[in-house]
XYZ file of C-alpha atoms in Angstrom:
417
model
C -3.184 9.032 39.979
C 0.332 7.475 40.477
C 1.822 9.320 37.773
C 0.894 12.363 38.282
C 1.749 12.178 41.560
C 5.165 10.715 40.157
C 5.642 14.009 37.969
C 5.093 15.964 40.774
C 7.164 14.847 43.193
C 10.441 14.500 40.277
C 9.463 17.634 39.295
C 9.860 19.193 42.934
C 12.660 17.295 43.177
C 14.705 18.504 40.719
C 13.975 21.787 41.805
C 15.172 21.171 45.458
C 18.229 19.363 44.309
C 18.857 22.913 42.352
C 18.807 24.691 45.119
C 21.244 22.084 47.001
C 23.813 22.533 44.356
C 23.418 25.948 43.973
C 23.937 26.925 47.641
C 26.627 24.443 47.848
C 28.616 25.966 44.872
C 28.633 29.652 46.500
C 29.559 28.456 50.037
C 32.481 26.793 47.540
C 33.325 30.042 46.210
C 33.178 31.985 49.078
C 36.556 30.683 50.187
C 38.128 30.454 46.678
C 40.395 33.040 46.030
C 41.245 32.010 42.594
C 38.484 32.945 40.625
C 38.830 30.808 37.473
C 38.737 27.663 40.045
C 35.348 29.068 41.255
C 34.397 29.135 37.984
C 34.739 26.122 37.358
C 32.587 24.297 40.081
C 30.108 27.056 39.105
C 30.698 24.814 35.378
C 30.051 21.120 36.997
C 26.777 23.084 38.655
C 25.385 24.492 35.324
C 26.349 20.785 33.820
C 24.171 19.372 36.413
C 21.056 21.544 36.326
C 21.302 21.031 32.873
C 20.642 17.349 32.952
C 18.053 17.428 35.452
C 16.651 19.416 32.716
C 16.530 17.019 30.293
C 15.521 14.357 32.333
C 12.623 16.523 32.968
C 11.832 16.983 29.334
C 12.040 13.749 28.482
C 9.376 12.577 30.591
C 5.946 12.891 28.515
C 7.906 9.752 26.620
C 9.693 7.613 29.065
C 5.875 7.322 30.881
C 3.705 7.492 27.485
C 1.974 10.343 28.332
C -0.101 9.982 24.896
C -1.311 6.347 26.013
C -2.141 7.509 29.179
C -4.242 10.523 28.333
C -6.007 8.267 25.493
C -7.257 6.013 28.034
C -8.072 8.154 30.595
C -9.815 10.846 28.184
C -12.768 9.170 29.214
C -13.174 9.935 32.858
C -10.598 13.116 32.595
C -11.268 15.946 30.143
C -8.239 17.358 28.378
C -8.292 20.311 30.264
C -7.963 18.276 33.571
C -4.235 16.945 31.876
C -3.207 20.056 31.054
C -3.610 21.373 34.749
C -1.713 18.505 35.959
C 0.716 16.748 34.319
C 1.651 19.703 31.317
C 1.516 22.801 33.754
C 3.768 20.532 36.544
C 6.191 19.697 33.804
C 6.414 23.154 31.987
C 6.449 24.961 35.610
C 9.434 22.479 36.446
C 11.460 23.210 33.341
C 10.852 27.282 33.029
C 12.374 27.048 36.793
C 15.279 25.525 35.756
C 16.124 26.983 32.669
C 15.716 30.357 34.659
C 17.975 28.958 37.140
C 20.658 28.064 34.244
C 20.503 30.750 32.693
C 20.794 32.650 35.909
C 24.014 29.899 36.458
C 25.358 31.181 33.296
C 24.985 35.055 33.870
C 26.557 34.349 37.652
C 29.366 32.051 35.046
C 30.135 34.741 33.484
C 30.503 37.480 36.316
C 33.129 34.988 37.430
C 35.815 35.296 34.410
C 34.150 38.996 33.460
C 36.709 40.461 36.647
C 39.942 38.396 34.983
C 38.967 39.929 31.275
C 38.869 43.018 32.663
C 41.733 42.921 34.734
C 43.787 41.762 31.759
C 42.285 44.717 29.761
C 42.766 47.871 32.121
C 46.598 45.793 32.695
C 47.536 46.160 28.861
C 47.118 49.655 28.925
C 50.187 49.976 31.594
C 52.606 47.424 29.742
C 55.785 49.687 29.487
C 56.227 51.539 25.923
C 59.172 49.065 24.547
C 56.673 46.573 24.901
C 54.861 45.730 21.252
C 51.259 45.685 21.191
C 51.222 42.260 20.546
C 52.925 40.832 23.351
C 50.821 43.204 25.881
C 47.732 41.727 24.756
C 49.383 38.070 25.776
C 48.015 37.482 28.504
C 44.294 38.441 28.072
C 44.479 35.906 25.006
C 46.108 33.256 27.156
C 43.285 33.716 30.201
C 40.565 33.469 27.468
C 41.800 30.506 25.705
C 42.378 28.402 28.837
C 38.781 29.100 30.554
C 36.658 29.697 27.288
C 38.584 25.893 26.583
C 37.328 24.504 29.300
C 34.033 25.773 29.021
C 33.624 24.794 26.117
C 34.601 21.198 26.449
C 32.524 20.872 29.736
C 29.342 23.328 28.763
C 26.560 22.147 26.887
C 26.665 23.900 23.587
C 23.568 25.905 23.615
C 24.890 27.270 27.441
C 28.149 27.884 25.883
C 26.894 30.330 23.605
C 25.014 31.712 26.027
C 28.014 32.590 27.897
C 29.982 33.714 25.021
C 27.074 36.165 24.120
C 27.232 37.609 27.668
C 31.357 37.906 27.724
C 31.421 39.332 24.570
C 29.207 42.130 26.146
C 30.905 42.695 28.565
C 34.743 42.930 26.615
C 33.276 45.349 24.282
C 31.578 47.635 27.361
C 35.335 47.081 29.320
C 37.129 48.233 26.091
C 34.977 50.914 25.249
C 35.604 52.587 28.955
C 39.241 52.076 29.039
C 39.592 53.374 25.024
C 37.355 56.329 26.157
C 40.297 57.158 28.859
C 42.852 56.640 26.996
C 41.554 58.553 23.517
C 44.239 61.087 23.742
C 47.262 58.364 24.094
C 47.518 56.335 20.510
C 49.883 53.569 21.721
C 47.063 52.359 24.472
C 44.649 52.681 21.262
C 46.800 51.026 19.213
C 47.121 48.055 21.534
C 43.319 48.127 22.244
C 42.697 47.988 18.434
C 45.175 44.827 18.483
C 43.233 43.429 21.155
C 39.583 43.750 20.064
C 41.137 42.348 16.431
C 42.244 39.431 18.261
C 39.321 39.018 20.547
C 36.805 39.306 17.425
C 38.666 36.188 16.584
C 38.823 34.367 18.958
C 35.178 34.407 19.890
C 34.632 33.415 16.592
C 36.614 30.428 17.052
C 36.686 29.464 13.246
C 32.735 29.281 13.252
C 32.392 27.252 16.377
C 31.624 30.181 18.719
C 30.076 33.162 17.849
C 28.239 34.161 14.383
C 29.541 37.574 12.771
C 26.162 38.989 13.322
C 26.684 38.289 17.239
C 30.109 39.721 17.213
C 29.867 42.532 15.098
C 26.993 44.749 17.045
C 26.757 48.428 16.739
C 28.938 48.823 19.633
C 32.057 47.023 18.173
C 31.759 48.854 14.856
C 31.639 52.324 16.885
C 34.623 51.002 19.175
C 36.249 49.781 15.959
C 36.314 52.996 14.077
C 36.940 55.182 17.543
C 40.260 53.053 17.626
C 40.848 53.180 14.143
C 41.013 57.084 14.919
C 42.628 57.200 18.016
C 45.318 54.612 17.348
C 46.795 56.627 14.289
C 49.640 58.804 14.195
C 49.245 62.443 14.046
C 50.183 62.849 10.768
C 47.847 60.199 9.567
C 45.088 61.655 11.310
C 46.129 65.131 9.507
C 46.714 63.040 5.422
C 43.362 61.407 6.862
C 41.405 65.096 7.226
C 42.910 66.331 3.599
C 41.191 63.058 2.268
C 38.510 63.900 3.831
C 37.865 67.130 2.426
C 39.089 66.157 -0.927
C 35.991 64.041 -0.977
C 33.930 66.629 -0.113
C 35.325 68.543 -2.563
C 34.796 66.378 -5.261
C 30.965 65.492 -3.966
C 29.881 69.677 -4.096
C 28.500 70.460 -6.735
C 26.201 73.379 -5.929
C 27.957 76.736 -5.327
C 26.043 78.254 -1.991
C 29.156 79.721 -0.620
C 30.942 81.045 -4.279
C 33.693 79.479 -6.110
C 36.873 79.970 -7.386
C 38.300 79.807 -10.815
C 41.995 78.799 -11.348
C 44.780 77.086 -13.772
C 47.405 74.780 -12.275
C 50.255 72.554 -14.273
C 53.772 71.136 -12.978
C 56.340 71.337 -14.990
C 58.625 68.301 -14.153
C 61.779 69.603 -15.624
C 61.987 72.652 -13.297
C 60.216 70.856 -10.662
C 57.948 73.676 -10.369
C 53.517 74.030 -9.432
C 52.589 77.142 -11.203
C 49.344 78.281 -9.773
C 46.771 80.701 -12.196
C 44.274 82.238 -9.626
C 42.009 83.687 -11.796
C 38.956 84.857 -9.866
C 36.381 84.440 -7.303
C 32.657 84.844 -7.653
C 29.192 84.590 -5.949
C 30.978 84.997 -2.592
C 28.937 85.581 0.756
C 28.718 88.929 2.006
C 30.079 88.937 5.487
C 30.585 92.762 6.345
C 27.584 95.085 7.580
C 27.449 97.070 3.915
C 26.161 93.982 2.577
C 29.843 93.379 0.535
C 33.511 91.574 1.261
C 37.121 92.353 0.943
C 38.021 88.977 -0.241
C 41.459 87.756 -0.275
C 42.647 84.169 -1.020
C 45.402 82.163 1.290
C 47.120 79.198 -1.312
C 49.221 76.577 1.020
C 50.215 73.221 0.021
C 48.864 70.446 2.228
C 49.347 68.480 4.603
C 51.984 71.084 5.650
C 54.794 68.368 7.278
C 55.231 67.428 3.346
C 55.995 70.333 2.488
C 57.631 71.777 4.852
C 59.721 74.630 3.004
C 56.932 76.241 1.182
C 55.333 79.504 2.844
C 51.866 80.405 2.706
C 51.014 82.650 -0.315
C 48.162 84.842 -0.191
C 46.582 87.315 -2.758
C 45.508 91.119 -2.987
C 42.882 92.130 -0.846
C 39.982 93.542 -2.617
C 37.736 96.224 -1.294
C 33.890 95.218 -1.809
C 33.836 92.613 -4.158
C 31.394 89.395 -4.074
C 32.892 88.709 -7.616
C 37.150 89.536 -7.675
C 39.152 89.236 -10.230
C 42.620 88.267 -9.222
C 44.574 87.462 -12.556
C 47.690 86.261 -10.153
C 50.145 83.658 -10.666
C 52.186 81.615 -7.899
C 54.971 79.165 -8.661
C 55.870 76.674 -5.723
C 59.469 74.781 -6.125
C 58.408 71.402 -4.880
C 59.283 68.006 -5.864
C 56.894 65.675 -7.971
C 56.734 62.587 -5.189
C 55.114 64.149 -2.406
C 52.401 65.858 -4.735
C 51.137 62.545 -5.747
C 50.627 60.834 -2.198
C 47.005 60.648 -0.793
C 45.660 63.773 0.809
C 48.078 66.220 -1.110
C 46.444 68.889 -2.070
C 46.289 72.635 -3.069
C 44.012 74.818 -0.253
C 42.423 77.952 -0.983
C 41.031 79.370 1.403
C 39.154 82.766 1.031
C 38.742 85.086 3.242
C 36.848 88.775 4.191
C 39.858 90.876 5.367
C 39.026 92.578 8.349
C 40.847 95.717 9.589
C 40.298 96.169 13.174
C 39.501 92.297 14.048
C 40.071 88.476 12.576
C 39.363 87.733 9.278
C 36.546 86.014 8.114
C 36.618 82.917 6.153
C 33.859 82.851 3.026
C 35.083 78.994 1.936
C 37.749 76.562 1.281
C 38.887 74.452 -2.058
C 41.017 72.256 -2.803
C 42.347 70.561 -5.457
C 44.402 67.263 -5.647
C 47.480 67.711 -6.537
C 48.008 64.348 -7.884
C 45.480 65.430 -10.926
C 47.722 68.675 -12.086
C 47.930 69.445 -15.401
C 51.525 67.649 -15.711
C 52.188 66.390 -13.212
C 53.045 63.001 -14.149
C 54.846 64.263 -17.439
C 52.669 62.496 -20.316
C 50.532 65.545 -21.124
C 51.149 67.204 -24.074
C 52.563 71.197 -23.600
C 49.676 73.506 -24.688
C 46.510 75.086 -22.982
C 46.216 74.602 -19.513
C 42.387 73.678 -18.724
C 40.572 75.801 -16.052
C 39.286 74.302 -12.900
C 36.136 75.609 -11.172
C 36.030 75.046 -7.823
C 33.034 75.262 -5.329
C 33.955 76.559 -1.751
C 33.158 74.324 1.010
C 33.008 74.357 5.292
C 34.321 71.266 7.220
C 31.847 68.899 7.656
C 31.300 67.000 11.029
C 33.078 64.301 9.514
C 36.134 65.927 8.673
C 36.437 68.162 12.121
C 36.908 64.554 14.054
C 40.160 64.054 12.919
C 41.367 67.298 14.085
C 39.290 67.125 16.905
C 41.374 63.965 18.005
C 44.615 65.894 17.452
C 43.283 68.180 19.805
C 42.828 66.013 22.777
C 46.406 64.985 22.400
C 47.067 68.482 22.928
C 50.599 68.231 21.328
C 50.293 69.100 17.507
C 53.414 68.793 15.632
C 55.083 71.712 13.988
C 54.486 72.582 10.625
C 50.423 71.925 10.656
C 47.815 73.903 9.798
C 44.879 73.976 12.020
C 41.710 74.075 9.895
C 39.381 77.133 9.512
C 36.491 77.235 11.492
């Protein structure tokens, strides 16, 4: 029949003609140095394979495929059709939508060695540089060739191509924030950049959908950054927080608690501290008992900086000590209120002949002493119960990061392990 035999031939046609264009564009790019120029003759031959593509599809109705199988469905059976003219024309398309999308990866492997270029460069910008002028010229590269594919790129292709780039930023940025975890300038410039990036790939809702952009590797790159790009002493207000949380989430006493009474008096600028007693504490020496002691510091240490460590008496095999001491600490109201102030008690199993053990920590916001902000009444001061608690996984990353920049500051606490 003349029209299937006029399917067939278009059909291997358009599929040569592919091939042409293809070949021609890589012996193009063989001698182009500048890679976004090879990218973009590697647009006009996506562009092209794309129309032969629809041309292709839109055959079954430019011949009336539905007339012609009605009056041949006489001498053909249905099956017959479907061998011939269906299977040519579905063959013929799956070919060259493999072939774009194949275009499209090959598209993208083009600009994917300027993004990453542009990436690894940011890193080196000199110090006095601000974050947001390193990341220029990454955002400059990506708005002139995403603009141009977009303009010249079908939009279903486009998004096919913003899918795969996005990939790729977020596997670049995720090697070169891995290297530079210990160094929070480069992480605070890659945090600038991925900010910027997530928008720009959204373009205002004409690129990608939140759900494309916001994959389980951005959210862990996002919060690795978030960590890495703070200061030291955010990371150490951060870890106080932290356990503060934890603090106020335990409610179960499996390591003991302690008992105490704290108030401020504002007039003398003073945080007197009641310890009152321990109890139910874990018995870490071989006789099956303790010889607990209690540490009380005021936390995070760099706020305040004058105030010494205080500790208790030791006592000698006792799960359940009473203490009955007081400690006053001369310290200004403001710093007591910020986040992550707190009072830390830690307890401990005095050893003689090697290091102490610790049996818990508590703490207790200092922004919530009895006093504090001078509008409670003078009278009983309430007791607090506290549970003891170990760092949680959670918590230990924030120190964990101060560690890899293996230059704490002064005046900071490590916490107990």
């Amino acid at each position: 029949m003349i029209t299937v035999k006029f399917v067939e031939d278009t059909c291997r046609l358009a599929l040569v003609y592919c091939s042409l264009i293809k070949a021609r564009a890589r012996e193009l790019a063989a001698g182009q140095k500048d890679q976004g120029l090879a990218a973009n003759m590697l647009c006009v031959v996506v562009n092209d394979m794309e129309q032969l593509r629809l041309v292709i599809g839109r055959l079954p109705t430019q011949l009336a495929w539905e007339a012609l199988e009605q009056r041949v469905g006489a001498v053909l059976e249905q099956e017959q059709l479907q061998n011939t003219l269906h299977a040519q024309l579905q063959s013929a398309l799956a070919g060259l939508s493999h072939e774009i999308r194949t275009g499209v990866r090959t598209l993208a492997e083009q600009l994917e060695a300027g993004i990453a270029k542009h990436i690894h460069n940011l890193v080196g910008v000199r110090e006095s540089v601000l974050p947001e002028d390193a990341i220029l010229p990454l955002m400059k590269f990506l708005e002139v060739e995403l603009c141009y594919m977009n303009t010249n790129l079908v939009q279903e292709n486009f998004s096919s191509l913003l899918t795969l780039l996005w990939t790729h930023t977020l596997t670049v940025l995720v090697e070169v924030a891995t290297a530079q975890r210990s160094c929070p300038l480069a992480s605070r410039r890659l945090k600038i950049a991925l900010q910027n990036l997530e928008i720009c790939f959204y373009a205002e809702g004409c690129g990608l959908p939140p759900e494309a952009l916001h994959t389980a590797t951005f959210k862990d790159l996002q919060r690795d950054l978030e960590l890495q790009a703070a200061s030291s002493r955010e990371l150490i207000r951060r870890y106080f927080s932290s356990r503060l949380e934890q603090q106020a989430e335990t409610t179960t006493e499996e390591l003991g608690a302690v008992t105490i009474k704290a108030s401020y008096r504002a007039s003398e600028q003073k945080l007197r501290v009641e310890l009152l007693s321990a109890s139910n504490l874990l018995p870490l020496d071989a006789n099956g008992s303790s010889d607990p002691f209690v540490q009380l510091t005021l936390e995070p240490r760099h706020e305040f900086p004058e105030l010494a460590p205080r500790e208790t008496q030791k006592h000698k095999k006792d799960l359940h000590p009473l203490f009955d001491e007081t400690f006053e600490f001369l310290v200004p109201a403001e710093p007591c209120q910020k986040d992550g102030a707190c009072l830390l008690l830690t307890v401990l199993d005095h050893d003689t002949l090697g290091a102490d053990d610790l049996e818990g920590e508590a703490f207790l916001p200092l922004r919530s002493v009895h006093g504090l902000h001078g509008t409670e009444e003078p009278g009983e001061v309430p007791q607090t119960r506290l549970p003891l608690t170990y760092p949680t996984p959670n918590a230990r990353i924030f120190w964990n990061q101060m560690d890899l920049r293996q230059c704490p500051p002064s005046n900071t606490s490590a916490p107990a392990t």
